[in-house]
Every structure is written in C-alpha cells, then in structure tokens.
Coordinates of C-alpha atoms and ligand atoms in Angstrom, one line a residue:
M1 CA 18.7 -9.1 13.4
R2 CA 15.7 -11.0 14.7
I3 CA 12.6 -9.6 13.0
L4 CA 8.9 -10.1 13.6
L5 CA 6.5 -9.5 10.8
I6 CA 2.9 -9.2 11.7
G7 CA 1.4 -10.4 8.5
G8 CA 4.2 -11.5 6.3
T9 CA 2.5 -13.6 3.7
W10 CA 0.8 -11.0 1.5
F11 CA 2.1 -8.2 -0.8
L12 CA 4.1 -5.7 1.4
G13 CA 4.6 -8.2 4.3
K14 CA 5.8 -10.9 1.8
A15 CA 8.2 -8.4 0.1
I16 CA 9.7 -7.5 3.5
A17 CA 10.0 -11.1 4.5
R18 CA 11.9 -11.9 1.2
T19 CA 14.2 -8.9 1.6
A20 CA 14.9 -9.7 5.2
L21 CA 15.6 -13.4 4.6
S22 CA 18.0 -12.6 1.7
A23 CA 19.9 -10.2 4.0
G24 CA 20.4 -13.0 6.4
H25 CA 18.0 -11.9 9.1
H26 CA 16.0 -14.3 11.3
V27 CA 12.3 -13.8 10.4
T28 CA 9.2 -14.7 12.4
T29 CA 5.9 -14.2 10.7
F30 CA 2.6 -14.0 12.5
N31 CA -0.7 -14.4 10.7
R32 CA -3.8 -16.7 10.7
G33 CA -2.5 -18.9 8.0
R34 CA -5.5 -18.1 5.8
S35 CA -4.4 -15.8 3.0
A36 CA -1.3 -17.5 1.6
P37 CA 1.3 -20.1 2.6
D38 CA 4.2 -19.1 4.8
L39 CA 7.5 -18.4 3.0
A40 CA 10.2 -21.0 3.2
G41 CA 12.8 -20.0 5.7
V42 CA 10.7 -18.1 8.2
T43 CA 9.6 -19.2 11.7
A44 CA 5.8 -19.2 11.2
V45 CA 3.5 -18.6 14.1
H46 CA -0.2 -18.8 13.5
G47 CA -2.8 -16.8 15.4
D48 CA -5.2 -13.9 15.3
R49 CA -3.8 -10.5 16.2
T50 CA -7.3 -9.5 17.6
D51 CA -7.0 -12.3 20.2
I52 CA -5.0 -11.4 23.2
D53 CA -4.2 -15.0 24.1
D54 CA -2.7 -15.5 20.6
L55 CA -0.6 -12.3 21.1
N56 CA 0.7 -13.5 24.4
R57 CA 1.6 -16.9 22.9
L58 CA 3.4 -15.0 20.1
A59 CA 5.4 -13.0 22.6
L60 CA 6.9 -16.2 23.9
H61 CA 8.7 -16.6 20.6
G62 CA 10.6 -13.3 21.2
P63 CA 12.7 -11.3 21.8
W64 CA 13.0 -9.3 18.6
D65 CA 15.1 -6.4 17.5
M66 CA 12.3 -5.1 15.4
A67 CA 8.6 -5.8 14.8
I68 CA 7.0 -4.6 11.5
D69 CA 3.3 -4.3 11.4
T70 CA 1.9 -4.6 7.9
S71 CA -1.3 -6.4 8.6
A72 CA -3.3 -3.5 10.0
S73 CA -5.2 -2.2 6.9
E74 CA -8.5 -3.2 8.6
M75 CA -7.5 -3.2 12.3
A76 CA -9.0 -0.8 14.8
P77 CA -6.6 1.4 16.8
R78 CA -7.5 -0.5 20.0
Q79 CA -6.4 -3.8 18.3
V80 CA -3.0 -2.3 17.4
L81 CA -2.8 -0.9 21.0
S82 CA -3.3 -4.3 22.6
G83 CA -0.9 -6.0 20.1
A84 CA 1.8 -3.3 20.7
R85 CA 1.3 -3.7 24.5
A86 CA 1.7 -7.5 24.4
L87 CA 4.9 -7.2 22.2
E88 CA 6.6 -4.2 23.8
P89 CA 8.4 -6.2 26.5
V90 CA 10.0 -8.4 24.0
T91 CA 10.5 -6.0 21.1
D92 CA 13.2 -3.3 20.8
R93 CA 11.7 -1.3 17.9
Y94 CA 8.3 -1.2 16.2
V95 CA 7.6 -0.2 12.6
Y96 CA 4.0 0.6 11.9
V97 CA 2.9 0.8 8.2
S98 CA 0.4 3.6 7.9
T99 CA -0.6 5.5 4.8
V100 CA -0.8 9.0 3.4
N101 CA -4.6 8.8 4.1
A102 CA -3.7 9.5 7.8
Y103 CA -3.1 13.1 6.8
R104 CA -6.1 15.4 6.9
G105 CA -5.0 17.2 3.7
W106 CA -4.6 14.1 1.5
P107 CA -5.5 14.2 -1.4
N108 CA -6.2 17.9 -1.6
E109 CA -3.0 19.5 -0.4
P110 CA 0.8 19.0 -0.8
L111 CA 2.1 17.0 2.1
T112 CA 5.3 16.8 4.2
E113 CA 5.7 14.9 7.4
A114 CA 4.8 18.1 9.3
S115 CA 1.3 18.2 7.8
P116 CA -1.5 17.5 10.3
V117 CA -2.8 14.0 10.7
Y118 CA -6.3 13.1 11.8
D119 CA -7.1 13.2 15.5
A120 CA -8.1 9.8 16.6
P121 CA -8.0 8.1 20.0
P122 CA -5.4 5.2 20.3
D123 CA -8.1 3.0 21.8
A124 CA -10.8 3.8 19.2
D125 CA -12.8 0.9 17.9
R126 CA -13.7 0.1 14.2
D127 CA -16.7 2.4 14.2
Y128 CA -14.7 5.5 14.9
G129 CA -15.0 7.9 11.9
A130 CA -17.3 5.5 10.0
D131 CA -20.0 8.2 9.7
E132 CA -17.6 10.1 7.4
G133 CA -17.3 7.2 5.1
G134 CA -14.5 5.7 2.9
P135 CA -11.2 7.6 2.8
A136 CA -11.8 9.7 5.9
H137 CA -12.8 6.6 7.9
Y138 CA -9.7 4.8 6.7
G139 CA -7.5 7.8 7.5
K140 CA -8.8 8.3 11.0
Q141 CA -8.4 4.6 11.7
K142 CA -4.8 4.6 10.5
A143 CA -4.1 7.8 12.5
G144 CA -5.5 6.2 15.6
C145 CA -3.3 3.1 14.9
E146 CA -0.2 5.3 14.7
G147 CA -1.2 6.8 18.1
A148 CA -1.7 3.3 19.5
A149 CA 1.8 2.2 18.4
S150 CA 3.3 5.4 19.7
A151 CA 1.6 5.0 23.1
E152 CA 3.6 1.8 23.6
F153 CA 6.8 2.4 21.7
G154 CA 7.3 6.2 21.9
E155 CA 10.8 7.1 20.6
R156 CA 11.3 3.5 19.4
L157 CA 8.6 3.8 16.8
T158 CA 8.9 4.3 13.0
I159 CA 5.8 5.3 11.1
L160 CA 5.7 4.7 7.4
R161 CA 3.1 6.6 5.3
P162 CA 3.2 5.2 1.8
G163 CA 1.0 6.5 -1.1
V164 CA 0.1 4.0 -3.8
I165 CA 2.3 0.8 -3.7
L166 CA 2.7 -1.2 -6.9
G167 CA 4.8 -4.2 -7.9
P168 CA 4.8 -8.0 -8.0
G169 CA 2.2 -9.4 -5.7
E170 CA -0.1 -6.4 -5.8
Y171 CA -3.5 -7.6 -4.7
V172 CA -5.4 -4.3 -5.1
G173 CA -5.4 -4.7 -8.8
R174 CA -4.4 -1.2 -10.1
L175 CA -1.3 -2.0 -12.1
P176 CA -2.6 -5.5 -13.0
W177 CA -5.7 -3.9 -14.5
W178 CA -3.6 -1.5 -16.6
L179 CA -1.3 -4.3 -17.8
N180 CA -4.2 -6.5 -18.8
R181 CA -5.9 -3.6 -20.5
C182 CA -2.7 -2.7 -22.5
A183 CA -2.2 -6.4 -23.4
R184 CA -5.7 -6.4 -25.0
G185 CA -4.6 -3.6 -27.3
G186 CA -6.7 -1.3 -29.6
S187 CA -7.5 2.2 -28.6
I188 CA -6.8 2.6 -24.9
L189 CA -8.6 5.4 -23.0
A190 CA -5.8 7.1 -21.1
P191 CA -6.6 9.4 -18.3
G192 CA -5.9 13.2 -17.9
A193 CA -2.9 15.1 -19.2
P194 CA -0.1 12.9 -20.6
D195 CA 2.5 14.8 -18.6
K196 CA 0.6 14.7 -15.3
L197 CA 3.2 13.7 -12.7
I198 CA 2.5 10.6 -10.6
Q199 CA 4.3 9.0 -7.6
P200 CA 3.6 5.3 -7.2
I201 CA 6.3 3.4 -5.3
D202 CA 7.6 -0.2 -5.7
V203 CA 6.7 -2.6 -2.9
R204 CA 10.3 -3.8 -2.9
D205 CA 11.6 -0.3 -2.3
V206 CA 9.1 0.2 0.6
A207 CA 10.3 -3.2 2.0
A208 CA 14.0 -2.2 1.9
F209 CA 13.2 1.1 3.6
A210 CA 11.1 -0.5 6.3
L211 CA 14.0 -2.7 7.3
A212 CA 16.5 0.2 7.5
A213 CA 14.5 3.2 8.5
P214 CA 15.4 5.1 11.7
A215 CA 12.7 6.2 14.2
G216 CA 10.3 8.9 13.2
A217 CA 7.6 9.3 10.5
F218 CA 8.3 9.0 6.8
N219 CA 6.3 9.6 3.7
L220 CA 7.0 7.0 1.0
A221 CA 6.3 7.6 -2.6
G222 CA 8.1 7.8 -5.9
P223 CA 10.3 10.8 -6.4
R224 CA 8.4 14.0 -7.2
G225 CA 8.9 15.2 -10.8
R226 CA 10.2 11.9 -12.1
D227 CA 7.3 9.9 -13.6
R228 CA 4.5 11.1 -15.9
M229 CA 1.2 9.2 -16.6
V230 CA 2.3 8.8 -20.2
D231 CA 5.6 7.1 -19.0
F232 CA 3.6 4.7 -16.9
L233 CA 1.2 3.7 -19.7
T234 CA 4.0 3.5 -22.2
A235 CA 5.8 1.1 -19.9
C236 CA 2.6 -1.0 -19.7
L237 CA 2.5 -1.2 -23.5
S238 CA 6.1 -2.1 -23.7
A239 CA 6.0 -4.7 -20.9
T240 CA 3.1 -6.5 -22.5
G241 CA 4.4 -6.1 -26.1
S242 CA 1.2 -4.4 -27.0
S243 CA 0.6 -2.4 -30.2
G244 CA -2.3 -0.6 -28.5
R245 CA -2.6 3.1 -29.0
L246 CA -3.1 5.5 -26.0
V247 CA -5.8 8.1 -26.5
F248 CA -5.7 10.7 -23.8
A249 CA -9.0 12.2 -22.5
S250 CA -8.8 15.4 -20.5
D251 CA -9.9 15.5 -16.8
A252 CA -12.9 17.6 -17.9
A253 CA -14.0 15.0 -20.5
L254 CA -13.7 12.1 -18.0
V255 CA -15.5 14.1 -15.3
A256 CA -18.3 14.9 -17.8
H257 CA -18.6 11.1 -18.4
R258 CA -18.7 10.5 -14.6
V259 CA -15.7 8.2 -14.8
K260 CA -15.1 7.0 -11.2
Q261 CA -11.8 8.4 -10.1
W262 CA -9.1 6.1 -8.6
T263 CA -10.9 2.9 -9.6
E264 CA -12.5 3.0 -13.1
L265 CA -9.3 4.3 -14.5
P266 CA -6.8 3.3 -11.8
L267 CA -4.3 6.0 -10.6
W268 CA -6.4 8.8 -12.2
R269 CA -7.5 11.3 -9.6
T270 CA -8.0 15.1 -10.1
N271 CA -7.5 16.2 -6.5
P272 CA -4.4 18.5 -6.6
G273 CA -2.6 16.8 -3.6
T274 CA -2.9 13.2 -4.9
W275 CA 0.7 13.2 -6.2
A276 CA 2.2 16.0 -4.2
V277 CA 3.9 14.0 -1.4
D278 CA 7.2 15.2 -0.3
T279 CA 9.6 12.3 0.3
A280 CA 12.8 14.3 0.9
K281 CA 13.0 13.0 4.5
A282 CA 12.9 9.4 3.5
Q283 CA 15.4 9.9 0.7
A284 CA 17.8 11.6 3.1
S285 CA 17.4 8.4 5.3
G286 CA 18.2 6.0 2.5
L287 CA 15.0 5.5 0.4
T288 CA 15.9 4.6 -3.1
C289 CA 13.3 4.1 -5.8
R290 CA 13.9 1.8 -8.8
P291 CA 12.7 3.0 -12.3
L292 CA 8.9 2.8 -12.7
A293 CA 9.4 0.8 -15.9
D294 CA 11.1 -1.9 -13.8
T295 CA 8.1 -2.1 -11.5
V296 CA 5.8 -2.4 -14.4
A297 CA 7.8 -5.0 -16.3
D298 CA 8.4 -7.1 -13.1
T299 CA 4.7 -7.1 -12.3
W300 CA 3.8 -8.4 -15.7
T301 CA 6.4 -11.1 -15.3
W302 CA 4.8 -12.0 -12.0
M303 CA 1.4 -12.1 -13.5
Q304 CA 2.5 -14.7 -16.0
S305 CA 4.3 -16.8 -13.4
D306 CA 3.4 -19.8 -11.2
D307 CA 3.3 -17.4 -8.3
A308 CA 0.4 -15.9 -10.2
P309 CA -2.0 -13.4 -8.6
V310 CA -4.7 -14.6 -6.3
K311 CA -7.8 -12.6 -7.5
H312 CA -8.5 -10.6 -4.4
P313 CA -12.0 -9.0 -4.1
R314 CA -10.4 -5.6 -4.6
W315 CA -9.5 -6.5 -8.2
E316 CA -13.2 -6.2 -9.1
E317 CA -13.2 -2.6 -8.0
H318 CA -10.9 -1.6 -10.7
G319 CA -11.2 -1.0 -14.4
I320 CA -13.7 0.4 -16.9
D321 CA -16.2 -1.7 -18.8
P322 CA -15.0 -2.1 -22.4
A323 CA -18.3 -0.9 -23.9
R324 CA -18.3 2.2 -21.8
E325 CA -14.6 2.9 -22.7
G326 CA -15.5 2.6 -26.4
Q327 CA -18.4 5.0 -26.0
I328 CA -16.2 7.6 -24.3
L329 CA -13.5 7.2 -27.0
A330 CA -16.0 7.6 -29.7
G331 CA -17.1 10.9 -28.3
L332 CA -13.6 12.5 -27.9
Ligands
LIG401 N1 -1.4 -1.2 -1.1 C1 -1.2 0.0 -1.1 O1 -1.2 0.7 -2.1 C2 -1.0 0.7 0.3 C3 -0.8 2.0 0.3 C4 -0.5 2.6 1.6 C5 -0.5 1.8 2.7 N2 -0.7 0.5 2.7 C6 -0.7 -0.3 3.9 O2 0.3 -1.3 3.8 C7 -0.1 -2.4 4.5 C8 -0.3 -3.5 3.5 O3 0.3 -4.6 3.9 P1 0.1 -6.0 3.2 O4 -0.4 -5.8 1.8 O5 1.3 -6.8 3.4 O6 -1.0 -6.7 4.0 P2 -2.5 -6.5 4.5 O7 -3.4 -6.8 3.3 O8 -2.8 -5.3 5.2 O9 -2.5 -7.7 5.5 C9 -2.5 -9.1 5.1 C10 -1.6 -9.9 6.0 O10 -1.9 -9.8 7.4 C11 -2.4 -11.1 7.8 N3 -3.5 -10.8 8.7 C12 -4.7 -10.3 8.3 N4 -5.6 -10.2 9.4 C13 -4.9 -10.8 10.4 C14 -5.3 -11.1 11.8 N5 -6.5 -10.8 12.2 N6 -4.4 -11.6 12.6 C15 -3.1 -12.0 12.1 N7 -2.7 -11.8 10.8 C16 -3.6 -11.2 10.0 C17 -2.7 -11.9 6.6 O11 -2.5 -13.3 6.7 P3 -3.8 -14.2 7.1 O12 -5.0 -13.7 6.3 O13 -3.4 -15.5 6.8 O14 -4.0 -14.0 8.6 C18 -1.6 -11.3 5.6 O15 -0.3 -11.9 5.9 C19 -1.4 -2.1 5.2 O16 -1.2 -1.7 6.5 C20 -2.0 -0.9 4.3 O17 -2.8 -0.1 5.1 C21 -1.0 -0.1 1.5

C-alpha cells in the first residue's frame, strides 16, 4: 500500500511509520521537520498542515491508499477540514486519530462507540469550547476534527479513539515518570486500590490497528478486566530491577492531601468512567494488546537507549515532589 502519515516522526506517528515500513508499505511522512528527524526509508515531505499551499504541494506526491492523521492533537477542526479537503482527491481512505475525550461522558461514564460525542462544528476554530477549559475544550476540538474528516471522507473514514497510550517513545511522561520513580526505590506512594483495573494501551498495538482497521469508529484501550494498578507498578519495579516497596494510599487519603489526579501520580484518577472503555468492537476487528509488562519493560529499555527520550514540556506536568510524597507516606 501507499500510505501518507500526517506527522510520522513522533510517538504514535513514528510507531505507525515503523510498522508500515516493516510490512513493506511505501510510506510518505508530512511534518514541519522540527520535532524529530525523518525515519530512514520514508519519503519525507516537509510543510505545515495549517498552510494550504503546503497541503496542495503535498497532494502532488499522491495518490495514496490511506492517509493517517496523527498530528492533530492541537489542530482546530477547520485545519483538519482544509487538510482533508486538499487530500481527498488523491487519497482513498482517511484514518483520523481522535481520543476518548471526544465523548461527552468521559471520564465519568462507561463508554461504547454508541456513546454520545461532543457537538462541534467541523469548521470551528481553536477557540471553540475554550471557555470550558482543559479536557472539555480538547474533547470538543477533537469531536469537531472527527466531523471535519467525516465531511470530506464519509464512508471512507476510520476514527480511532484511544485512551491512554504508553510505550517506547512516550513524550507525555506518564510511564517514564513511574519507571524513574520505581528505579529510585524506597517507599513508593502507590495510588488508590491495588486491584483497581486500568486500561492503558501500547503504542505499537494502536499502530498495528491503525494500519488494518476497517471504516467506522473504534475505541482503543487495553482489554477490560485484565490489568490492575498493582500489576502495572509491579512491572515497573521488575523492569527497573528496583527493590522499592509499594505503599498504597486510598483514594480518600490522596484526595484529602489534594494530590492532583492524572498528573501528580500519573494514571490515578477517581472518576468512575476513566477505565471503563469498551473495546469489543476493535477486538472483533483485529485489535490485539500485548501484555502490559512488555510495554513497561520495552519503555525502560528505550529510556536507556541512544534513541533516548526527548524531554517534552509535558514531562514536567507529571510526578509528585519527593518531599511531598514523603509527608503523605508518613501520615498513612
Ligand atoms: N498520547 C496519548 O496518550 C493519546 C491518547 C489519545 C489520543 N492521542 C492522540 O494521538 C495523536 C498523537 O500522535 P503523535 O504522538 O504521533 O503526535 P502529535 O504529538 O499529535 O504530533 C506530532 C507530529 O505531528 C507533526 N506536526 C505537528 N504540528 C504540525 C504541523 N503544523 N504541520 C505538520 N506537521 C505537524 C510533528 O512534526 P513537526 O513538529 O516536525 O512538524 C510530529 O511528527 C494525537 O492526535 C493525540 O490527540 C494521544
């Protein structure tokens, strides 16, 4: 197949590029050439997806069997709309990487693909939903981007709605923080109930599904009921060879200490729908999820490698100050 990756040099986009190249596909990547070098073996086209002249120049490199749009985490719907419009004449199928945040009910309700998504115009600009702040703004923007891709590709569109993606190359800093914390050892403040079920998914499993998915919308997360918080943290201890000791604090104790959910102790969130994402539809269409322990171990290997993590500004959002952690542990 001839595949266009919008992005293609960073985390998910890079994982898709690697998977596609190793399957023998012809891969074109399109990005500004700022974040990371192009992968060997791709046809690299540089330009800005917010610039219509760059998009029209990109279209001259087509046609493609499939375009996969991974670079839209901060794009407005109207930018996805103009990009999809420029590429539609030379692209058979479009895969838009959205997020579970596009659902109105996330993270408070269990989700299937039939759950309502936010209402957002396909030509909305970046300000749309900004008054509601953080997650709702992001969710509305992504829902609008889904609508924009749908307006141009209709039945030829695949929408992927991943939850938390982990694995080698993770720039957000969630799993890297836990691995570094476990490597430091000692008493480790572990969040919530040990048997709390979680559903992170490996970036390489998202990549494989993105290349093979049929048209339609799909939730992407780890299998429900498989992984517990204690399994995840034990895997972090094991991967780093740490003799650290997990000390679990209840949700109530962490809330009383005003620990910031999702960031101070990454992956900890008390909202009941956070990890209640139904993935049966994707599994029926071929999604397979490797063991979480493999994701953890491979991420630690990557962190020690020459391809070592670029410290993205989002890393700074994650983790608890050691003195504060010690204070909370002392009070348990
Ligand atoms: N991480 C998670 O847990 C998670 C969960 C759910 C959904 N998602 C979604 O998954 C996707 C993440 O994909 P990702 O990590 O591969 O990439 P990303 O961080 O969204 O995008 C980065 C890529 O896009 C390129 N890019 C950025 N701005 C560009 C522009 N104006 N024009 C052209 N290229 C541009 C970057 O290269 P240059 O900077 O060199 O241009 C880089 O290749 C996002 O859509 C996100 O919303 C992520």
